[in-house]
Amino acid sequence: MSATIIEQATPRLQRSELAVPGTNPKFFEKAAQSEVDVIFLDLEDSIAPDEKEVARKNIVAALNEIDWGTKTMLVRINGLDTHYMYKDVVEVVENCPRLDMLLIPKVGVPADVYALDMLVTQIEQAKKRTKRLGFEVLIETALGMANVEAIAQSSKRLEAMSFGVADFAASTRARTTVIGGAHHEYGVLTDKTADGGPRDFHWNDMWHFAQARMVVACRAYGLRPIDGPFGDFSDPDGYVAAAKRAAILGYEGKWAIHPSQVALANQVFSPSEADVTKAQRILEAMAQAQREGKGAVSLDGRLIDIASIKMAENLIQKAKTIKQS
Ligand code: GLV
Ligand code: MG
């Protein structure tokens, strides 16, 4: 273990993160009643330019008037390259003591986060806000991904990063128009065989590299990695497959752009009974191994060692947090 100690962000359950456009107050109450862990009320890309003002007003009212229970509440502000951003921050942070975090889109360099930290710090001091605001950033541009490690260290307020696959595809000019999921042309054709037999086409995950890069940056600096949207809300199987890929890589949760995706995300990002039982058996087997002075043993015909203890403990800790929520 390195002697460099990394502080972990404020722990929060973030299995599901529901996007709710600020222009749709009729969805607010429903979202508040849902099983989702995190909600972001959107001022950015789901809102047309002429609607920004009204969305802002709706969101300020909703954060003050609706009972959001214990949910983590975010507002997605507009990007730093727009003239909407300063008003988003000032109006929302000044007037919404219930707000937990800001979601900052299209972050490209650490200075973007620094600028917002400065503005938020001034508002907190001026308004004597007692709840310190956290930040989640969207990594969704080529520049943001190129600087992801530096961004991950840019502010003490930073708690999480989301991978914004739609803007990332646009920014990198990926040849697709869908939001997340697989692409039928991104795959590997198996070699020709001597007998000229049939060849298989294996689909690959075109987002793997970006997701893997972001998860490492997050874990290196104590942040929660969250997977972004899956646009086809009529395809729960596709959603679950995408969520599982992210979960297996180490992501803590995934966006829901439709209420039907919330339960799917909660399920995928919660360890199953079988996972917990297996983790407990690993801990028991390792405790026994240590009593016998061994660092590694076999369980069900597989090697387990001291690293297995950490993996098992992570899983059990997650299950405990979910139970307490
Ligand atoms: C989310 O904002 C995305 O661009 O995918
Ligand atoms: Mg985006």
PDB file of N, CA, C and O and ligand atoms in Angstrom, residues 44-45 76 106 138 140 167, ligand 2:
ATOM      1  N   GLU A  44     -29.830  21.848 -17.606  1.00  0.00           N
ATOM      2  CA  GLU A  44     -28.951  21.863 -18.783  1.00  0.00           C
ATOM      3  C   GLU A  44     -29.625  21.297 -20.036  1.00  0.00           C
ATOM      4  O   GLU A  44     -30.617  21.861 -20.506  1.00  0.00           O
ATOM      5  N   ASP A  45     -29.163  20.163 -20.513  1.00  0.00           N
ATOM      6  CA  ASP A  45     -29.490  19.768 -21.890  1.00  0.00           C
ATOM      7  C   ASP A  45     -30.910  19.259 -22.129  1.00  0.00           C
ATOM      8  O   ASP A  45     -31.293  19.078 -23.290  1.00  0.00           O
ATOM      9  N   ARG A  76     -28.478  19.927 -11.911  1.00  0.00           N
ATOM     10  CA  ARG A  76     -27.480  20.029 -12.985  1.00  0.00           C
ATOM     11  C   ARG A  76     -27.559  21.441 -13.557  1.00  0.00           C
ATOM     12  O   ARG A  76     -28.571  21.832 -14.141  1.00  0.00           O
ATOM     13  N   LYS A 106     -19.897  18.821 -18.576  1.00  0.00           N
ATOM     14  CA  LYS A 106     -18.843  19.142 -19.558  1.00  0.00           C
ATOM     15  C   LYS A 106     -17.585  19.756 -18.957  1.00  0.00           C
ATOM     16  O   LYS A 106     -16.987  20.664 -19.538  1.00  0.00           O
ATOM     17  N   LEU A 138     -19.547  15.865 -14.619  1.00  0.00           N
ATOM     18  CA  LEU A 138     -19.756  14.983 -15.770  1.00  0.00           C
ATOM     19  C   LEU A 138     -18.486  14.962 -16.598  1.00  0.00           C
ATOM     20  O   LEU A 138     -17.991  16.021 -17.021  1.00  0.00           O
ATOM     21  N   GLU A 140     -17.544  14.056 -19.997  1.00  0.00           N
ATOM     22  CA  GLU A 140     -18.328  13.791 -21.210  1.00  0.00           C
ATOM     23  C   GLU A 140     -17.777  14.521 -22.425  1.00  0.00           C
ATOM     24  O   GLU A 140     -18.488  14.695 -23.417  1.00  0.00           O
ATOM     25  N   ASP A 167     -22.754  13.017 -24.711  1.00  0.00           N
ATOM     26  CA  ASP A 167     -21.863  14.104 -25.100  1.00  0.00           C
ATOM     27  C   ASP A 167     -20.468  13.590 -25.423  1.00  0.00           C
ATOM     28  O   ASP A 167     -19.770  14.168 -26.271  1.00  0.00           O
TER      29      ASP A 167
HETATM   30 MG    MG B   2     -24.318  15.552 -21.508  1.00  0.00          MG
END
